Amino acid sequence: MKLDKKWLYLGCLLLLCLLVPGRAARAEENETIKNGIYAEQIDLSGMTAAEAQEAVQAYVDALRDTEITLLAAADKPVIVTAGELGIAWGNSELVEEALSVGIRGNVIERYKKLKDLERENLVYPIELSFDLQAIGDVLLQKCTPYDIKSVPYGLVRENGKFRVLEGQTGYALDVETSIDEVSRYLAEEWDRSPCTISLNVMVDQPKGSVEELSQVKDVLGSFTTSYTTSNFNRCANIDNGCNLINGALVYPGEEFSMHALVTPFTAANGYYMAGSYMNGQVVDSLGGGICQVSTTLYNALLLAELDITERYNHSMIVTYVEPSADAAISESSGKDFKFINNLEYPVYIEGYTQNKHITFNIYGRETRSPNREVRYESKVLEVNHPTVKIYADASRPLGYVGESGSAHTGYKAQLWKVVLENGKEVSRTQVNSSSYKMVPKNATVGTATDDPTAYEEIMAAIGTGDIGHVKNVLAILLPAPEENEEDMVDDEE
């Protein structure tokens, strides 16, 4: 009996349904990939899973030595390898998929895939991945060293004239966005051959310009103080601090910090031991006298009408300016002297010392009316005269009086800004308020005596706290010895 071809075809499909599922479920190690299956250009035909895995991994490993040029700051080429960027095989599951072709799925799907392979190869893409941490490390270690820091335009004053110093454009690698760019390029555009990738480099234009700095030529404020009574060390400290500040250029909106320029107070930074205030006493410290530098600068800046943002008065009164016109700094206590350039143009600070006088000139562009005058007035609110603190000393004889330390008058004061136009006062504004400690003088009085009455009287005198009264009592208790005539004759001879 002749069989219809249609029924013969259906019978074959039924036979495949009965025989093939067992093989598809096993996926044994000796199963091989069907002919016509590729991983990109790698022919996987007849390979076991292990062989296919090894073949593709070898291809990826060979790419590790591929050179990739990264363009850092100023287009500086940095050559690295794909291996350094953490290249890895990203879709190893393709081996299992390739092995399952013609084995898994329903009988019709399997039969169709096998027929398709007879007409056209099945090609799987090899996907690559890169380690973002490795890319970041390469950028930081090999590319950021080529960053160029911008240098603002500068200004120097020589022989009474200003000279502008050229600035420099800066370049800095944007590491975060460059990591994304390198990763994206390698994933989407890389053709597996040596290539060049431009990194994201930020351009930092230098602050200032020749045109802007050429406007700095007017004296906005000037102030001088004297230190003619200072010793060598204090004079040296004032000279050193002044030199460290001289030439400072402050652009609009910038904040000036004196600490940043004059510290640390060390011998290596040019400082000597000299007197300074500490805990109500005058003690020697490195940099003693630096506060006269900040005080002189403070007064020059006030006359220039710049915005003072941090200022402290001394703990005790100073003599080189009026009360409340001083500005103290201290590295140990964190006291700084700061101002912000609130003007439209840069300001240049010129400082110099001559004949034990220190002067600061503030240069900028004068925009104030010539009929406008600014001056500052110190207003003393309270004066606290120093006393003498008396100590009884039983180890010294009655009649001994020793005085030590220096007394300081205490003050409470304010500083006021007075503005005049055409010679008439138009405004009066309080600038600051200051409080200075009163420091008493110390006196030691001897109380050792065999006379109980004298002891009681001197102790009572000490109890009054009046050193003048103590001396009067001692004059009564211990009258000066009388001179005899014979001694007087001898003296005359």
Short mmCIF file of C-alpha atoms in Angstrom, two decimals:
data_model
loop_
_atom_site.label_atom_id
_atom_site.label_comp_id
_atom_site.label_asym_id
_atom_site.label_seq_id
_atom_site.Cartn_x
_atom_site.Cartn_y
_atom_site.Cartn_z
CA MET A 1 0.00 0.00 0.00
CA LYS A 2 1.39 3.33 -1.03
CA LEU A 3 1.68 5.83 1.88
CA ASP A 4 0.66 9.40 1.45
CA LYS A 5 3.73 11.74 1.80
CA LYS A 6 1.79 13.91 4.20
CA TRP A 7 1.25 11.08 6.62
CA LEU A 8 4.92 10.04 6.27
CA TYR A 9 6.10 13.54 7.27
CA LEU A 10 3.80 13.58 10.28
CA GLY A 11 5.08 10.18 11.31
CA CYS A 12 8.66 11.39 11.25
CA LEU A 13 7.76 14.40 13.41
CA LEU A 14 6.03 12.06 15.87
CA LEU A 15 9.11 9.86 16.03
CA LEU A 16 11.29 12.93 16.78
CA CYS A 17 8.94 13.95 19.55
CA LEU A 18 9.45 10.55 21.16
CA LEU A 19 13.24 10.34 20.77
CA VAL A 20 14.67 13.90 21.06
CA PRO A 21 13.29 15.12 24.44
CA GLY A 22 15.49 12.72 26.35
CA ARG A 23 18.61 14.06 24.66
CA ALA A 24 17.61 17.70 25.21
CA ALA A 25 17.05 17.12 28.89
CA ARG A 26 20.45 15.50 29.42
CA ALA A 27 22.81 18.23 27.96
CA GLU A 28 25.65 15.86 28.73
CA GLU A 29 29.29 16.83 28.59
CA ASN A 30 29.87 14.96 25.33
CA GLU A 31 27.15 17.00 23.59
CA THR A 32 28.61 19.23 20.87
CA ILE A 33 27.50 22.44 19.24
CA LYS A 34 25.79 22.08 15.88
CA ASN A 35 27.48 23.10 12.66
CA GLY A 36 27.08 26.69 11.54
CA ILE A 37 27.08 28.29 15.03
CA TYR A 38 29.62 31.07 15.72
CA ALA A 39 30.63 33.43 18.53
CA GLU A 40 31.32 36.40 16.26
CA GLN A 41 34.19 35.12 14.03
CA ILE A 42 34.90 32.06 16.19
CA ASP A 43 33.47 28.84 14.68
CA LEU A 44 31.99 26.81 17.53
CA SER A 45 30.85 23.92 15.33
CA GLY A 46 31.48 20.51 16.92
CA MET A 47 32.83 21.99 20.17
CA THR A 48 31.81 20.87 23.61
CA ALA A 49 30.76 23.51 26.13
CA ALA A 50 34.21 23.49 27.74
CA GLU A 51 35.95 23.85 24.38
CA ALA A 52 33.70 26.71 23.33
CA GLN A 53 34.21 28.44 26.68
CA GLU A 54 37.98 28.15 26.32
CA ALA A 55 37.95 29.41 22.72
CA VAL A 56 35.95 32.55 23.47
CA GLN A 57 37.90 33.28 26.69
CA ALA A 58 41.17 33.02 24.73
CA TYR A 59 39.84 35.59 22.27
CA VAL A 60 38.91 37.98 25.11
CA ASP A 61 42.26 37.44 26.84
CA ALA A 62 44.05 38.33 23.62
CA LEU A 63 42.30 41.70 23.68
CA ARG A 64 43.86 42.56 27.05
CA ASP A 65 47.04 43.83 25.39
CA THR A 66 45.18 46.11 22.98
CA GLU A 67 46.44 49.68 23.43
CA ILE A 68 43.93 52.38 24.26
CA THR A 69 45.06 56.01 24.23
CA LEU A 70 43.36 58.34 26.68
CA LEU A 71 43.63 62.07 25.97
CA ALA A 72 44.17 63.80 29.31
CA ALA A 73 44.60 67.52 30.07
CA ALA A 74 45.97 69.61 27.20
CA ASP A 75 45.44 66.53 24.94
CA LYS A 76 48.28 64.74 26.68
CA PRO A 77 48.16 61.10 25.43
CA VAL A 78 48.16 58.41 28.10
CA ILE A 79 48.56 54.90 26.65
CA VAL A 80 47.03 52.02 28.63
CA THR A 81 45.77 48.55 27.77
CA ALA A 82 42.30 47.06 27.77
CA GLY A 83 43.51 44.77 30.54
CA GLU A 84 44.30 47.74 32.76
CA LEU A 85 40.74 48.93 32.25
CA GLY A 86 39.40 45.60 33.55
CA ILE A 87 38.21 43.98 30.29
CA ALA A 88 36.13 40.83 30.81
CA TRP A 89 33.77 38.54 28.89
CA GLY A 90 30.29 39.83 29.64
CA ASN A 91 27.92 37.16 28.19
CA SER A 92 29.43 33.75 28.89
CA GLU A 93 25.88 32.32 28.77
CA LEU A 94 26.15 32.26 24.95
CA VAL A 95 27.94 28.86 25.17
CA GLU A 96 24.94 27.26 26.85
CA GLU A 97 22.60 28.89 24.34
CA ALA A 98 24.71 27.69 21.41
CA LEU A 99 24.80 24.17 22.81
CA SER A 100 21.03 24.06 23.19
CA VAL A 101 20.30 24.87 19.53
CA GLY A 102 18.48 21.91 17.96
CA ILE A 103 18.16 20.20 21.34
CA ARG A 104 15.81 22.28 23.47
CA GLY A 105 12.34 23.50 22.63
CA ASN A 106 9.42 21.72 21.01
CA VAL A 107 9.99 19.44 18.07
CA ILE A 108 8.90 21.97 15.50
CA GLU A 109 11.19 24.71 16.87
CA ARG A 110 14.15 22.33 16.97
CA TYR A 111 13.54 21.06 13.48
CA LYS A 112 13.18 24.60 12.15
CA LYS A 113 16.46 25.75 13.79
CA LEU A 114 18.37 22.82 12.32
CA LYS A 115 16.96 23.59 8.87
CA ASP A 116 17.87 27.27 9.30
CA LEU A 117 21.47 26.33 10.11
CA GLU A 118 21.68 24.51 6.79
CA ARG A 119 20.91 27.78 5.00
CA GLU A 120 22.57 30.41 7.24
CA ASN A 121 25.07 30.50 10.11
CA LEU A 122 23.91 31.50 13.60
CA VAL A 123 26.29 34.15 14.99
CA TYR A 124 26.28 35.20 18.66
CA PRO A 125 27.85 38.53 19.64
CA ILE A 126 30.66 38.48 22.21
CA GLU A 127 29.82 41.13 24.76
CA LEU A 128 32.62 42.76 26.74
CA SER A 129 32.48 44.47 30.12
CA PHE A 130 34.92 46.79 31.86
CA ASP A 131 35.58 47.41 35.55
CA LEU A 132 34.49 50.94 36.49
CA GLN A 133 36.77 50.88 39.52
CA ALA A 134 39.74 49.94 37.34
CA ILE A 135 38.92 52.73 34.88
CA GLY A 136 38.68 55.22 37.74
CA ASP A 137 42.02 54.09 39.19
CA VAL A 138 43.73 54.50 35.80
CA LEU A 139 42.31 57.99 35.36
CA LEU A 140 43.36 59.09 38.84
CA GLN A 141 46.82 57.56 38.76
CA LYS A 142 47.86 58.15 35.15
CA CYS A 143 45.75 61.02 33.81
CA THR A 144 45.13 63.51 36.63
CA PRO A 145 48.90 64.14 37.06
CA TYR A 146 48.64 66.08 33.79
CA ASP A 147 46.10 68.49 35.25
CA ILE A 148 47.31 72.06 35.07
CA LYS A 149 46.30 74.44 37.84
CA SER A 150 45.14 77.85 36.71
CA VAL A 151 47.25 80.79 37.81
CA PRO A 152 45.43 84.11 38.26
CA TYR A 153 46.79 87.29 36.77
CA GLY A 154 49.07 88.95 39.30
CA LEU A 155 50.25 92.40 40.18
CA VAL A 156 53.57 93.64 41.55
CA ARG A 157 54.64 97.13 42.53
CA GLU A 158 58.25 97.98 41.74
CA ASN A 159 59.94 101.35 41.97
CA GLY A 160 56.61 103.04 42.50
CA LYS A 161 54.96 101.46 39.43
CA PHE A 162 52.62 98.50 38.91
CA ARG A 163 53.40 95.61 36.58
CA VAL A 164 50.83 92.96 35.56
CA LEU A 165 51.86 89.30 35.65
CA GLU A 166 50.30 87.04 33.02
CA GLY A 167 47.87 84.36 34.18
CA GLN A 168 47.70 80.74 33.07
CA THR A 169 44.73 78.69 31.91
CA GLY A 170 44.08 75.58 33.98
CA TYR A 171 42.92 72.13 32.86
CA ALA A 172 41.45 69.51 35.18
CA LEU A 173 40.15 66.04 34.36
CA ASP A 174 36.51 65.46 35.26
CA VAL A 175 37.07 61.96 36.60
CA GLU A 176 33.44 60.99 37.19
CA THR A 177 32.14 61.88 33.73
CA SER A 178 35.31 60.53 32.10
CA ILE A 179 34.70 57.12 33.69
CA ASP A 180 31.26 57.09 32.08
CA GLU A 181 32.66 58.22 28.72
CA VAL A 182 35.38 55.55 28.62
CA SER A 183 32.91 52.85 29.65
CA ARG A 184 30.34 53.99 27.07
CA TYR A 185 32.84 54.17 24.22
CA LEU A 186 34.26 50.72 24.88
CA ALA A 187 30.78 49.23 25.13
CA GLU A 188 29.21 50.95 22.11
CA GLU A 189 31.89 52.11 19.68
CA TRP A 190 35.05 50.10 20.21
CA ASP A 191 35.96 47.82 17.28
CA ARG A 192 38.46 45.78 19.33
CA SER A 193 41.47 47.51 17.73
CA PRO A 194 43.79 50.20 19.17
CA CYS A 195 41.82 53.41 19.64
CA THR A 196 41.88 56.91 21.12
CA ILE A 197 39.31 58.20 23.62
CA SER A 198 39.00 61.90 24.48
CA LEU A 199 38.41 62.40 28.18
CA ASN A 200 36.23 65.11 29.68
CA VAL A 201 38.61 67.89 30.65
CA MET A 202 37.36 71.04 32.37
CA VAL A 203 38.95 74.35 31.40
CA ASP A 204 39.61 76.80 34.23
CA GLN A 205 40.23 80.29 32.92
CA PRO A 206 42.61 82.36 35.05
CA LYS A 207 41.13 84.98 37.32
CA GLY A 208 41.67 88.56 36.30
CA SER A 209 42.98 90.22 33.17
CA VAL A 210 45.41 92.90 32.08
CA GLU A 211 42.49 95.27 31.56
CA GLU A 212 41.08 94.65 35.05
CA LEU A 213 44.36 94.98 36.90
CA SER A 214 45.36 98.11 35.01
CA GLN A 215 42.55 99.83 36.93
CA VAL A 216 44.42 99.33 40.23
CA LYS A 217 46.34 102.57 40.70
CA ASP A 218 44.62 104.69 43.38
CA VAL A 219 45.37 104.76 47.11
CA LEU A 220 42.08 103.94 48.84
CA GLY A 221 43.46 103.93 52.38
CA SER A 222 46.80 104.34 54.15
CA PHE A 223 47.85 104.01 57.79
CA THR A 224 51.10 104.07 59.76
CA THR A 225 52.03 103.09 63.33
CA SER A 226 55.28 103.46 65.25
CA TYR A 227 57.30 100.85 67.15
CA THR A 228 60.31 103.00 68.04
CA THR A 229 60.46 101.63 71.60
CA SER A 230 60.53 97.96 70.51
CA ASN A 231 63.56 95.72 70.94
CA PHE A 232 65.36 93.91 68.11
CA ASN A 233 63.19 90.76 68.23
CA ARG A 234 59.88 92.59 68.15
CA CYS A 235 61.12 94.83 65.32
CA ALA A 236 62.17 91.74 63.35
CA ASN A 237 58.75 90.14 63.81
CA ILE A 238 56.95 93.27 62.57
CA ASP A 239 59.26 93.50 59.55
CA ASN A 240 58.72 89.81 58.75
CA GLY A 241 54.93 89.93 59.07
CA CYS A 242 54.75 93.06 56.93
CA ASN A 243 56.86 91.44 54.19
CA LEU A 244 54.65 88.34 54.17
CA ILE A 245 51.56 90.47 53.50
CA ASN A 246 53.13 92.93 51.07
CA GLY A 247 51.94 92.29 47.52
CA ALA A 248 48.70 90.50 48.43
CA LEU A 249 46.10 90.85 45.67
CA VAL A 250 42.45 90.38 46.58
CA TYR A 251 39.88 90.06 43.78
CA PRO A 252 36.25 91.20 44.12
CA GLY A 253 34.31 88.81 46.33
CA GLU A 254 37.44 87.11 47.70
CA GLU A 255 38.11 86.91 51.44
CA PHE A 256 41.56 87.76 52.77
CA SER A 257 42.87 85.85 55.80
CA MET A 258 45.90 87.20 57.62
CA HIS A 259 46.53 83.81 59.22
CA ALA A 260 46.93 82.24 55.80
CA LEU A 261 49.80 84.60 54.97
CA VAL A 262 51.73 85.08 58.22
CA THR A 263 51.50 81.71 60.00
CA PRO A 264 53.04 79.51 61.26
CA PHE A 265 54.74 81.46 64.01
CA THR A 266 58.00 79.54 63.92
CA ALA A 267 61.68 80.35 63.70
CA ALA A 268 61.74 78.69 60.28
CA ASN A 269 59.13 81.20 59.11
CA GLY A 270 61.29 84.11 60.24
CA TYR A 271 59.96 84.83 63.73
CA TYR A 272 61.73 85.58 67.03
CA MET A 273 60.73 85.44 70.69
CA ALA A 274 59.17 88.73 71.78
CA GLY A 275 56.58 90.06 74.19
CA SER A 276 52.90 89.26 73.68
CA TYR A 277 49.73 89.16 75.77
CA MET A 278 48.66 85.87 77.33
CA ASN A 279 46.22 85.31 80.20
CA GLY A 280 46.58 88.88 81.46
CA GLN A 281 50.37 88.77 81.40
CA VAL A 282 53.12 89.91 79.04
CA VAL A 283 55.08 86.82 78.01
CA ASP A 284 57.65 86.06 75.33
CA SER A 285 56.40 84.02 72.37
CA LEU A 286 57.40 83.41 68.77
CA GLY A 287 55.92 86.16 66.66
CA GLY A 288 55.38 88.67 69.47
CA GLY A 289 54.48 92.00 67.83
CA ILE A 290 52.57 90.54 64.88
CA CYS A 291 49.39 92.15 66.18
CA GLN A 292 50.79 95.59 65.39
CA VAL A 293 50.96 94.42 61.77
CA SER A 294 47.30 93.34 61.75
CA THR A 295 46.27 96.51 63.59
CA THR A 296 48.01 98.79 61.08
CA LEU A 297 46.43 96.87 58.19
CA TYR A 298 43.02 97.06 59.90
CA ASN A 299 43.10 100.83 60.02
CA ALA A 300 44.21 101.14 56.39
CA LEU A 301 41.36 98.85 55.30
CA LEU A 302 38.84 100.86 57.34
CA LEU A 303 39.88 103.98 55.45
CA ALA A 304 39.49 102.06 52.17
CA GLU A 305 35.98 101.08 53.39
CA LEU A 306 36.47 97.38 52.76
CA ASP A 307 34.22 94.83 54.48
CA ILE A 308 35.88 93.56 57.69
CA THR A 309 34.52 90.08 58.41
CA GLU A 310 36.60 88.98 61.42
CA ARG A 311 38.37 91.16 63.97
CA TYR A 312 39.25 90.76 67.67
CA ASN A 313 40.52 93.33 70.15
CA HIS A 314 43.49 92.59 72.41
CA SER A 315 42.89 91.27 75.90
CA MET A 316 44.72 94.33 77.29
CA ILE A 317 45.08 97.82 75.89
CA VAL A 318 47.83 98.63 73.36
CA THR A 319 49.51 101.99 73.02
CA TYR A 320 50.14 102.34 69.27
CA VAL A 321 46.47 103.05 68.38
CA GLU A 322 43.43 104.44 70.13
CA PRO A 323 41.14 102.06 72.08
CA SER A 324 38.99 99.87 69.81
CA ALA A 325 41.17 100.61 66.77
CA ASP A 326 43.29 97.48 67.23
CA ALA A 327 43.06 94.02 65.65
CA ALA A 328 44.61 91.04 67.44
CA ILE A 329 45.43 87.64 65.93
CA SER A 330 46.43 84.42 67.69
CA GLU A 331 47.33 81.09 66.15
CA SER A 332 46.74 79.12 69.36
CA SER A 333 43.25 80.52 70.03
CA GLY A 334 42.20 80.66 66.38
CA LYS A 335 41.81 84.44 66.23
CA ASP A 336 42.17 85.65 62.65
CA PHE A 337 41.83 88.96 60.89
CA LYS A 338 39.77 88.81 57.67
CA PHE A 339 38.14 91.08 55.16
CA ILE A 340 36.19 90.66 51.91
CA ASN A 341 36.85 92.79 48.86
CA ASN A 342 33.37 94.26 48.45
CA LEU A 343 34.47 96.57 45.64
CA GLU A 344 34.11 96.15 41.87
CA TYR A 345 37.85 95.98 41.24
CA PRO A 346 40.80 94.13 42.79
CA VAL A 347 42.72 95.66 45.69
CA TYR A 348 46.47 95.46 46.16
CA ILE A 349 48.09 95.63 49.61
CA GLU A 350 51.42 97.36 49.85
CA GLY A 351 53.26 97.09 53.18
CA TYR A 352 56.68 98.35 54.21
CA THR A 353 58.68 99.28 57.32
CA GLN A 354 61.05 102.21 57.67
CA ASN A 355 62.73 103.78 60.70
CA LYS A 356 60.66 101.59 63.06
CA HIS A 357 57.38 102.63 61.45
CA ILE A 358 55.05 100.27 59.60
CA THR A 359 52.79 101.46 56.78
CA PHE A 360 50.08 99.80 54.73
CA ASN A 361 48.68 101.30 51.54
CA ILE A 362 45.53 99.86 49.96
CA TYR A 363 45.46 100.34 46.18
CA GLY A 364 42.42 99.95 43.93
CA ARG A 365 40.23 102.03 41.69
CA GLU A 366 38.80 105.07 43.45
CA THR A 367 35.08 105.42 42.77
CA ARG A 368 34.19 107.60 45.75
CA SER A 369 33.43 111.28 45.37
CA PRO A 370 36.41 113.58 46.03
CA ASN A 371 34.11 115.58 48.33
CA ARG A 372 33.62 112.53 50.56
CA GLU A 373 35.81 112.10 53.65
CA VAL A 374 35.95 109.14 56.04
CA ARG A 375 37.44 109.21 59.50
CA TYR A 376 37.22 107.04 62.61
CA GLU A 377 36.74 108.09 66.22
CA SER A 378 37.48 106.12 69.38
CA LYS A 379 34.89 106.57 72.12
CA VAL A 380 35.90 105.45 75.62
CA LEU A 381 32.88 104.35 77.65
CA GLU A 382 34.57 103.23 80.85
CA VAL A 383 38.03 103.42 82.46
CA ASN A 384 39.11 100.98 85.14
CA HIS A 385 42.34 102.19 86.74
CA PRO A 386 44.76 99.48 87.88
CA THR A 387 45.20 98.62 91.53
CA VAL A 388 48.11 97.05 93.35
CA LYS A 389 47.67 93.50 94.54
CA ILE A 390 49.61 93.15 97.81
CA TYR A 391 51.05 89.85 99.07
CA ALA A 392 52.38 89.36 102.62
CA ASP A 393 55.70 87.50 102.75
CA ALA A 394 56.71 86.19 106.19
CA SER A 395 60.09 85.10 104.82
CA ARG A 396 61.18 88.71 104.27
CA PRO A 397 61.90 91.26 107.00
CA LEU A 398 59.58 94.05 107.92
CA GLY A 399 60.38 97.01 105.70
CA TYR A 400 60.83 95.02 102.48
CA VAL A 401 58.59 96.15 99.59
CA GLY A 402 59.06 94.58 96.17
CA GLU A 403 56.92 95.48 93.17
CA SER A 404 56.70 93.36 90.01
CA GLY A 405 54.72 93.15 86.78
CA SER A 406 53.20 95.97 84.80
CA ALA A 407 49.79 97.40 85.49
CA HIS A 408 47.26 97.88 82.67
CA THR A 409 44.31 100.21 82.72
CA GLY A 410 41.03 98.57 81.75
CA TYR A 411 38.78 100.12 79.13
CA LYS A 412 35.46 99.69 77.44
CA ALA A 413 35.42 101.48 74.12
CA GLN A 414 33.77 101.76 70.72
CA LEU A 415 35.01 102.74 67.28
CA TRP A 416 32.77 104.94 65.14
CA LYS A 417 32.89 105.64 61.42
CA VAL A 418 32.18 109.26 60.54
CA VAL A 419 31.43 110.24 56.93
CA LEU A 420 31.63 113.84 55.80
CA GLU A 421 30.60 115.38 52.50
CA ASN A 422 31.85 118.84 51.63
CA GLY A 423 33.13 119.05 55.18
CA LYS A 424 29.77 118.31 56.82
CA GLU A 425 28.98 115.14 58.74
CA VAL A 426 26.37 113.04 56.95
CA SER A 427 26.57 109.78 58.90
CA ARG A 428 28.00 108.27 62.08
CA THR A 429 28.07 104.46 62.42
CA GLN A 430 29.44 102.22 65.15
CA VAL A 431 32.11 99.90 63.76
CA ASN A 432 32.92 97.76 66.80
CA SER A 433 33.04 97.58 70.56
CA SER A 434 35.97 96.40 72.67
CA SER A 435 36.64 95.47 76.25
CA TYR A 436 40.17 95.47 77.71
CA LYS A 437 41.12 93.90 81.02
CA MET A 438 42.42 95.87 83.98
CA VAL A 439 45.60 94.19 85.21
CA PRO A 440 46.80 95.12 88.74
CA LYS A 441 50.41 95.53 89.74
CA ASN A 442 51.84 93.03 92.24
CA ALA A 443 53.62 94.05 95.43
CA THR A 444 55.28 91.85 98.04
CA VAL A 445 55.60 93.20 101.61
CA GLY A 446 57.88 91.63 104.22
CA THR A 447 56.19 90.89 107.56
CA ALA A 448 58.93 89.12 109.57
CA THR A 449 59.37 90.92 112.92
CA ASP A 450 59.73 90.12 116.61
CA ASP A 451 57.42 92.98 117.55
CA PRO A 452 53.79 91.70 117.76
CA THR A 453 52.41 95.20 117.62
CA ALA A 454 54.37 96.07 114.48
CA TYR A 455 53.24 92.79 112.89
CA GLU A 456 49.58 93.56 113.59
CA GLU A 457 49.90 97.09 112.21
CA ILE A 458 51.58 96.02 108.94
CA MET A 459 49.06 93.22 108.38
CA ALA A 460 46.23 95.71 108.93
CA ALA A 461 47.83 98.05 106.39
CA ILE A 462 48.18 95.20 103.85
CA GLY A 463 44.50 94.42 104.38
CA THR A 464 43.52 97.87 103.04
CA GLY A 465 44.97 96.97 99.62
CA ASP A 466 46.56 100.46 99.44
CA ILE A 467 50.32 100.23 98.80
CA GLY A 468 50.70 103.96 99.65
CA HIS A 469 49.18 103.37 103.08
CA VAL A 470 51.47 100.35 103.58
CA LYS A 471 54.52 102.50 102.86
CA ASN A 472 53.29 105.21 105.27
CA VAL A 473 52.87 102.65 108.05
CA LEU A 474 56.36 101.28 107.40
CA ALA A 475 57.78 104.81 107.61
CA ILE A 476 56.27 105.15 111.08
CA LEU A 477 57.29 101.68 112.24
CA LEU A 478 60.81 101.93 110.86
CA PRO A 479 61.98 105.57 111.01
CA ALA A 480 65.19 106.38 109.14
CA PRO A 481 68.30 106.35 111.37
CA GLU A 482 69.65 109.79 112.47
CA GLU A 483 73.04 110.91 111.15
CA ASN A 484 75.64 111.97 113.77
CA GLU A 485 77.73 115.07 113.41
CA GLU A 486 81.04 113.22 113.20
CA ASP A 487 79.81 111.21 110.27
CA MET A 488 78.61 114.39 108.62
CA VAL A 489 81.99 116.06 108.97
CA ASP A 490 83.73 113.02 107.54
CA ASP A 491 81.33 113.00 104.59
CA GLU A 492 82.00 116.60 103.80
CA GLU A 493 85.72 115.98 103.93
#
